[in-house]
Amino acid sequence: LDMALGKGVGSGLLAAIIALFWFGSTLESRWGEKRLLFFSLIVVVVVNTVGALVAAAFPGSFSSLAGRSSAIVYGTTPLVYAFLTVWCLMFARTRLAILNIEARTLIWVLAILGGLDMVFVGRLKGLMTLTSILVAYLLVSGLWRPRLLLDKIRLMIIEARIKRRRNNIRIVDKDRKYHRR
């Protein structure tokens, strides 16, 4: 079957079509056709722009970090990963029956797969996969706006500072005196 479908190209195309249809139809039913197409356009343009800039700056980026293979970047993989990321964020606290993990945890699995792509398939392919995950997360969370992203970072710093201060609080026993009069 693999030989009939073009030595992996056909089966990869079939898997991409199934993934795009499955996750894309879920997103379309939630968002609507216009918003899904606009999201897809933004993801495709940003990911391919980053890929083109990296390929122009570093021509050797098509090879993997392991150095044994190289991949020409093509296909729908970044869009599939972006749809999967949004799907995981939509069903964040829902436990997936087969894997027994929350859906939002699956985003880390996708990032690990992108890292493995970078090591074993091609640096540029892995970078584009990770870029698509990041772009999808930023678009859905609203953190693509610099003001909101800076506010979120400031809030995280303040919360860390408060947590450090709370950890330094000591409870004094009634019978013991720590100060002199």
PDB file of C-alpha atoms in Angstrom:
ATOM      1  CA  LEU A   1       0.000   0.000   0.000  1.00  0.00           C
ATOM      2  CA  ASP A   2       2.864   2.330   0.812  1.00  0.00           C
ATOM      3  CA  MET A   3       4.471   1.677  -2.583  1.00  0.00           C
ATOM      4  CA  ALA A   4       1.143   2.290  -4.336  1.00  0.00           C
ATOM      5  CA  LEU A   5       0.719   5.616  -2.514  1.00  0.00           C
ATOM      6  CA  GLY A   6       4.134   6.909  -3.494  1.00  0.00           C
ATOM      7  CA  LYS A   7       6.652   5.634  -0.906  1.00  0.00           C
ATOM      8  CA  GLY A   8       5.322   7.508   2.089  1.00  0.00           C
ATOM      9  CA  VAL A   9       4.217  10.658   0.306  1.00  0.00           C
ATOM     10  CA  GLY A  10       0.720   9.316  -0.341  1.00  0.00           C
ATOM     11  CA  SER A  11       0.219   7.910   3.139  1.00  0.00           C
ATOM     12  CA  GLY A  12       1.508  11.161   4.643  1.00  0.00           C
ATOM     13  CA  LEU A  13      -0.893  13.125   2.462  1.00  0.00           C
ATOM     14  CA  LEU A  14      -3.757  10.862   3.485  1.00  0.00           C
ATOM     15  CA  ALA A  15      -2.877  11.259   7.185  1.00  0.00           C
ATOM     16  CA  ALA A  16      -2.661  15.048   6.791  1.00  0.00           C
ATOM     17  CA  ILE A  17      -6.047  15.195   5.056  1.00  0.00           C
ATOM     18  CA  ILE A  18      -7.636  13.126   7.817  1.00  0.00           C
ATOM     19  CA  ALA A  19      -6.041  15.273  10.548  1.00  0.00           C
ATOM     20  CA  LEU A  20      -6.995  18.541   8.850  1.00  0.00           C
ATOM     21  CA  PHE A  21     -10.556  17.336   8.334  1.00  0.00           C
ATOM     22  CA  TRP A  22     -10.937  15.991  11.863  1.00  0.00           C
ATOM     23  CA  PHE A  23      -9.479  18.919  13.794  1.00  0.00           C
ATOM     24  CA  GLY A  24     -10.407  21.564  11.243  1.00  0.00           C
ATOM     25  CA  SER A  25     -14.073  20.559  11.312  1.00  0.00           C
ATOM     26  CA  THR A  26     -14.090  20.809  15.115  1.00  0.00           C
ATOM     27  CA  LEU A  27     -12.558  24.266  14.974  1.00  0.00           C
ATOM     28  CA  GLU A  28     -14.879  25.377  12.196  1.00  0.00           C
ATOM     29  CA  SER A  29     -17.961  24.314  14.144  1.00  0.00           C
ATOM     30  CA  ARG A  30     -16.729  26.346  17.118  1.00  0.00           C
ATOM     31  CA  TRP A  31     -15.280  29.377  15.314  1.00  0.00           C
ATOM     32  CA  GLY A  32     -17.009  29.554  11.974  1.00  0.00           C
ATOM     33  CA  GLU A  33     -15.571  29.357   8.480  1.00  0.00           C
ATOM     34  CA  LYS A  34     -14.229  32.911   8.252  1.00  0.00           C
ATOM     35  CA  ARG A  35     -12.319  32.851  11.525  1.00  0.00           C
ATOM     36  CA  LEU A  36     -10.832  29.414  10.775  1.00  0.00           C
ATOM     37  CA  LEU A  37      -9.618  30.532   7.347  1.00  0.00           C
ATOM     38  CA  PHE A  38      -8.169  33.743   8.795  1.00  0.00           C
ATOM     39  CA  PHE A  39      -6.405  31.756  11.533  1.00  0.00           C
ATOM     40  CA  SER A  40      -5.060  29.293   8.941  1.00  0.00           C
ATOM     41  CA  LEU A  41      -3.836  32.149   6.740  1.00  0.00           C
ATOM     42  CA  ILE A  42      -1.974  33.794   9.630  1.00  0.00           C
ATOM     43  CA  VAL A  43      -0.359  30.517  10.712  1.00  0.00           C
ATOM     44  CA  VAL A  44       0.708  29.572   7.175  1.00  0.00           C
ATOM     45  CA  VAL A  45       2.107  33.032   6.376  1.00  0.00           C
ATOM     46  CA  VAL A  46       4.027  33.418   9.663  1.00  0.00           C
ATOM     47  CA  VAL A  47       5.432  29.880   9.652  1.00  0.00           C
ATOM     48  CA  ASN A  48       6.515  30.022   6.010  1.00  0.00           C
ATOM     49  CA  THR A  49       8.015  33.502   6.464  1.00  0.00           C
ATOM     50  CA  VAL A  50      10.072  32.275   9.414  1.00  0.00           C
ATOM     51  CA  GLY A  51      11.043  29.197   7.406  1.00  0.00           C
ATOM     52  CA  ALA A  52      12.078  31.259   4.380  1.00  0.00           C
ATOM     53  CA  LEU A  53      14.134  33.675   6.491  1.00  0.00           C
ATOM     54  CA  VAL A  54      15.915  30.849   8.303  1.00  0.00           C
ATOM     55  CA  ALA A  55      16.546  28.969   5.049  1.00  0.00           C
ATOM     56  CA  ALA A  56      17.972  32.121   3.454  1.00  0.00           C
ATOM     57  CA  ALA A  57      20.178  32.926   6.440  1.00  0.00           C
ATOM     58  CA  PHE A  58      21.304  29.343   7.107  1.00  0.00           C
ATOM     59  CA  PRO A  59      21.291  27.236   3.916  1.00  0.00           C
ATOM     60  CA  GLY A  60      22.389  24.140   5.837  1.00  0.00           C
ATOM     61  CA  SER A  61      19.270  24.184   8.019  1.00  0.00           C
ATOM     62  CA  PHE A  62      17.556  21.504   5.934  1.00  0.00           C
ATOM     63  CA  SER A  63      19.702  18.805   7.517  1.00  0.00           C
ATOM     64  CA  SER A  64      18.972  17.346  10.914  1.00  0.00           C
ATOM     65  CA  LEU A  65      21.013  17.919  14.050  1.00  0.00           C
ATOM     66  CA  ALA A  66      21.940  14.242  13.986  1.00  0.00           C
ATOM     67  CA  GLY A  67      23.368  14.881  10.504  1.00  0.00           C
ATOM     68  CA  ARG A  68      22.065  11.716   8.889  1.00  0.00           C
ATOM     69  CA  SER A  69      19.057  13.039   7.021  1.00  0.00           C
ATOM     70  CA  SER A  70      17.669  16.168   5.476  1.00  0.00           C
ATOM     71  CA  ALA A  71      14.119  17.183   4.687  1.00  0.00           C
ATOM     72  CA  ILE A  72      12.715  19.523   2.130  1.00  0.00           C
ATOM     73  CA  VAL A  73      10.026  21.494   3.895  1.00  0.00           C
ATOM     74  CA  TYR A  74       6.618  20.929   2.363  1.00  0.00           C
ATOM     75  CA  GLY A  75       3.174  19.804   3.294  1.00  0.00           C
ATOM     76  CA  THR A  76       0.542  20.607   5.833  1.00  0.00           C
ATOM     77  CA  THR A  77       2.420  19.611   8.980  1.00  0.00           C
ATOM     78  CA  PRO A  78       2.591  23.117  10.528  1.00  0.00           C
ATOM     79  CA  LEU A  79      -1.129  23.673   9.984  1.00  0.00           C
ATOM     80  CA  VAL A  80      -1.973  20.266  11.461  1.00  0.00           C
ATOM     81  CA  TYR A  81       0.150  21.058  14.527  1.00  0.00           C
ATOM     82  CA  ALA A  82      -1.527  24.476  14.848  1.00  0.00           C
ATOM     83  CA  PHE A  83      -4.987  22.878  14.672  1.00  0.00           C
ATOM     84  CA  LEU A  84      -3.937  20.274  17.238  1.00  0.00           C
ATOM     85  CA  THR A  85      -2.637  23.014  19.541  1.00  0.00           C
ATOM     86  CA  VAL A  86      -5.899  24.935  19.347  1.00  0.00           C
ATOM     87  CA  TRP A  87      -7.883  21.743  19.857  1.00  0.00           C
ATOM     88  CA  CYS A  88      -5.815  20.978  22.967  1.00  0.00           C
ATOM     89  CA  LEU A  89      -6.430  24.495  24.286  1.00  0.00           C
ATOM     90  CA  MET A  90     -10.172  24.236  23.594  1.00  0.00           C
ATOM     91  CA  PHE A  91     -10.481  21.029  25.593  1.00  0.00           C
ATOM     92  CA  ALA A  92      -7.773  21.978  28.103  1.00  0.00           C
ATOM     93  CA  ARG A  93      -9.003  20.214  31.245  1.00  0.00           C
ATOM     94  CA  THR A  94     -10.714  17.319  29.483  1.00  0.00           C
ATOM     95  CA  ARG A  95      -8.974  14.008  30.082  1.00  0.00           C
ATOM     96  CA  LEU A  96      -8.249  12.057  26.930  1.00  0.00           C
ATOM     97  CA  ALA A  97      -9.530   8.510  27.354  1.00  0.00           C
ATOM     98  CA  ILE A  98      -6.796   6.587  25.573  1.00  0.00           C
ATOM     99  CA  LEU A  99      -3.796   8.513  26.919  1.00  0.00           C
ATOM    100  CA  ASN A 100      -5.319   9.361  30.340  1.00  0.00           C
ATOM    101  CA  ILE A 101      -3.855  12.870  30.295  1.00  0.00           C
ATOM    102  CA  GLU A 102      -5.431  16.304  30.095  1.00  0.00           C
ATOM    103  CA  ALA A 103      -5.686  17.746  26.597  1.00  0.00           C
ATOM    104  CA  ARG A 104      -3.512  20.753  27.458  1.00  0.00           C
ATOM    105  CA  THR A 105      -0.667  18.394  28.393  1.00  0.00           C
ATOM    106  CA  LEU A 106      -0.713  17.115  24.838  1.00  0.00           C
ATOM    107  CA  ILE A 107       0.740  20.466  23.705  1.00  0.00           C
ATOM    108  CA  TRP A 108       4.007  19.487  25.395  1.00  0.00           C
ATOM    109  CA  VAL A 109       3.933  16.179  23.533  1.00  0.00           C
ATOM    110  CA  LEU A 110       3.538  18.120  20.279  1.00  0.00           C
ATOM    111  CA  ALA A 111       6.489  20.339  21.228  1.00  0.00           C
ATOM    112  CA  ILE A 112       8.602  17.254  21.999  1.00  0.00           C
ATOM    113  CA  LEU A 113       7.670  15.803  18.601  1.00  0.00           C
ATOM    114  CA  GLY A 114       8.734  19.091  16.989  1.00  0.00           C
ATOM    115  CA  GLY A 115      12.040  18.875  18.847  1.00  0.00           C
ATOM    116  CA  LEU A 116      12.517  15.296  17.659  1.00  0.00           C
ATOM    117  CA  ASP A 117      11.799  16.482  14.107  1.00  0.00           C
ATOM    118  CA  MET A 118      14.579  19.017  14.567  1.00  0.00           C
ATOM    119  CA  VAL A 119      17.028  16.357  15.738  1.00  0.00           C
ATOM    120  CA  PHE A 120      16.219  13.483  13.378  1.00  0.00           C
ATOM    121  CA  VAL A 121      14.426  14.893  10.306  1.00  0.00           C
ATOM    122  CA  GLY A 122      15.547  18.449   9.664  1.00  0.00           C
ATOM    123  CA  ARG A 123      16.271  21.559  11.695  1.00  0.00           C
ATOM    124  CA  LEU A 124      14.079  23.765   9.536  1.00  0.00           C
ATOM    125  CA  LYS A 125      11.152  21.333   9.587  1.00  0.00           C
ATOM    126  CA  GLY A 126      11.312  21.078  13.376  1.00  0.00           C
ATOM    127  CA  LEU A 127      11.631  24.848  13.740  1.00  0.00           C
ATOM    128  CA  MET A 128       8.584  25.395  11.544  1.00  0.00           C
ATOM    129  CA  THR A 129       6.608  22.859  13.587  1.00  0.00           C
ATOM    130  CA  LEU A 130       7.546  24.587  16.844  1.00  0.00           C
ATOM    131  CA  THR A 131       6.768  27.978  15.291  1.00  0.00           C
ATOM    132  CA  SER A 132       3.290  26.801  14.314  1.00  0.00           C
ATOM    133  CA  ILE A 133       2.621  25.625  17.887  1.00  0.00           C
ATOM    134  CA  LEU A 134       3.824  28.957  19.262  1.00  0.00           C
ATOM    135  CA  VAL A 135       1.833  31.040  16.750  1.00  0.00           C
ATOM    136  CA  ALA A 136      -1.340  29.056  17.456  1.00  0.00           C
ATOM    137  CA  TYR A 137      -0.872  29.472  21.204  1.00  0.00           C
ATOM    138  CA  LEU A 138      -0.229  33.202  20.904  1.00  0.00           C
ATOM    139  CA  LEU A 139      -3.239  33.743  18.630  1.00  0.00           C
ATOM    140  CA  VAL A 140      -5.664  31.777  20.793  1.00  0.00           C
ATOM    141  CA  SER A 141      -4.458  33.143  24.134  1.00  0.00           C
ATOM    142  CA  GLY A 142      -4.358  36.741  22.917  1.00  0.00           C
ATOM    143  CA  LEU A 143      -0.711  37.105  23.924  1.00  0.00           C
ATOM    144  CA  TRP A 144       0.285  38.111  20.393  1.00  0.00           C
ATOM    145  CA  ARG A 145      -0.404  41.686  21.463  1.00  0.00           C
ATOM    146  CA  PRO A 146       2.820  43.033  22.995  1.00  0.00           C
ATOM    147  CA  ARG A 147       0.965  44.924  25.726  1.00  0.00           C
ATOM    148  CA  LEU A 148      -0.846  41.797  26.929  1.00  0.00           C
ATOM    149  CA  LEU A 149       2.316  39.706  26.747  1.00  0.00           C
ATOM    150  CA  LEU A 150       4.256  42.252  28.823  1.00  0.00           C
ATOM    151  CA  ASP A 151       1.401  42.460  31.345  1.00  0.00           C
ATOM    152  CA  LYS A 152       1.384  38.659  31.662  1.00  0.00           C
ATOM    153  CA  ILE A 153       5.160  38.616  32.239  1.00  0.00           C
ATOM    154  CA  ARG A 154       4.887  41.386  34.852  1.00  0.00           C
ATOM    155  CA  LEU A 155       2.095  39.502  36.613  1.00  0.00           C
ATOM    156  CA  MET A 156       4.195  36.339  36.702  1.00  0.00           C
ATOM    157  CA  ILE A 157       7.109  38.305  38.241  1.00  0.00           C
ATOM    158  CA  ILE A 158       4.834  39.842  40.888  1.00  0.00           C
ATOM    159  CA  GLU A 159       3.301  36.456  41.738  1.00  0.00           C
ATOM    160  CA  ALA A 160       6.782  34.921  42.090  1.00  0.00           C
ATOM    161  CA  ARG A 161       7.837  37.780  44.372  1.00  0.00           C
ATOM    162  CA  ILE A 162       4.733  37.312  46.561  1.00  0.00           C
ATOM    163  CA  LYS A 163       5.337  33.566  46.743  1.00  0.00           C
ATOM    164  CA  ARG A 164       8.948  34.151  47.844  1.00  0.00           C
ATOM    165  CA  ARG A 165       7.786  36.562  50.548  1.00  0.00           C
ATOM    166  CA  ARG A 166       5.158  34.138  51.811  1.00  0.00           C
ATOM    167  CA  ASN A 167       7.761  31.398  52.081  1.00  0.00           C
ATOM    168  CA  ASN A 168       9.831  33.589  54.439  1.00  0.00           C
ATOM    169  CA  ILE A 169       7.054  34.014  57.019  1.00  0.00           C
ATOM    170  CA  ARG A 170       7.823  32.340  60.365  1.00  0.00           C
ATOM    171  CA  ILE A 171       5.318  31.292  62.963  1.00  0.00           C
ATOM    172  CA  VAL A 172       6.326  32.310  66.488  1.00  0.00           C
ATOM    173  CA  ASP A 173       5.312  30.112  69.409  1.00  0.00           C
ATOM    174  CA  LYS A 174       3.396  31.778  72.248  1.00  0.00           C
ATOM    175  CA  ASP A 175       5.894  30.766  74.898  1.00  0.00           C
ATOM    176  CA  ARG A 176       9.044  31.883  73.137  1.00  0.00           C
ATOM    177  CA  LYS A 177      10.175  35.450  72.927  1.00  0.00           C
ATOM    178  CA  TYR A 178      12.295  36.581  70.016  1.00  0.00           C
ATOM    179  CA  HIS A 179      12.668  40.194  71.010  1.00  0.00           C
ATOM    180  CA  ARG A 180      13.794  42.025  74.124  1.00  0.00           C
ATOM    181  CA  ARG A 181      12.154  44.891  75.827  1.00  0.00           C
TER     182      ARG A 181
END
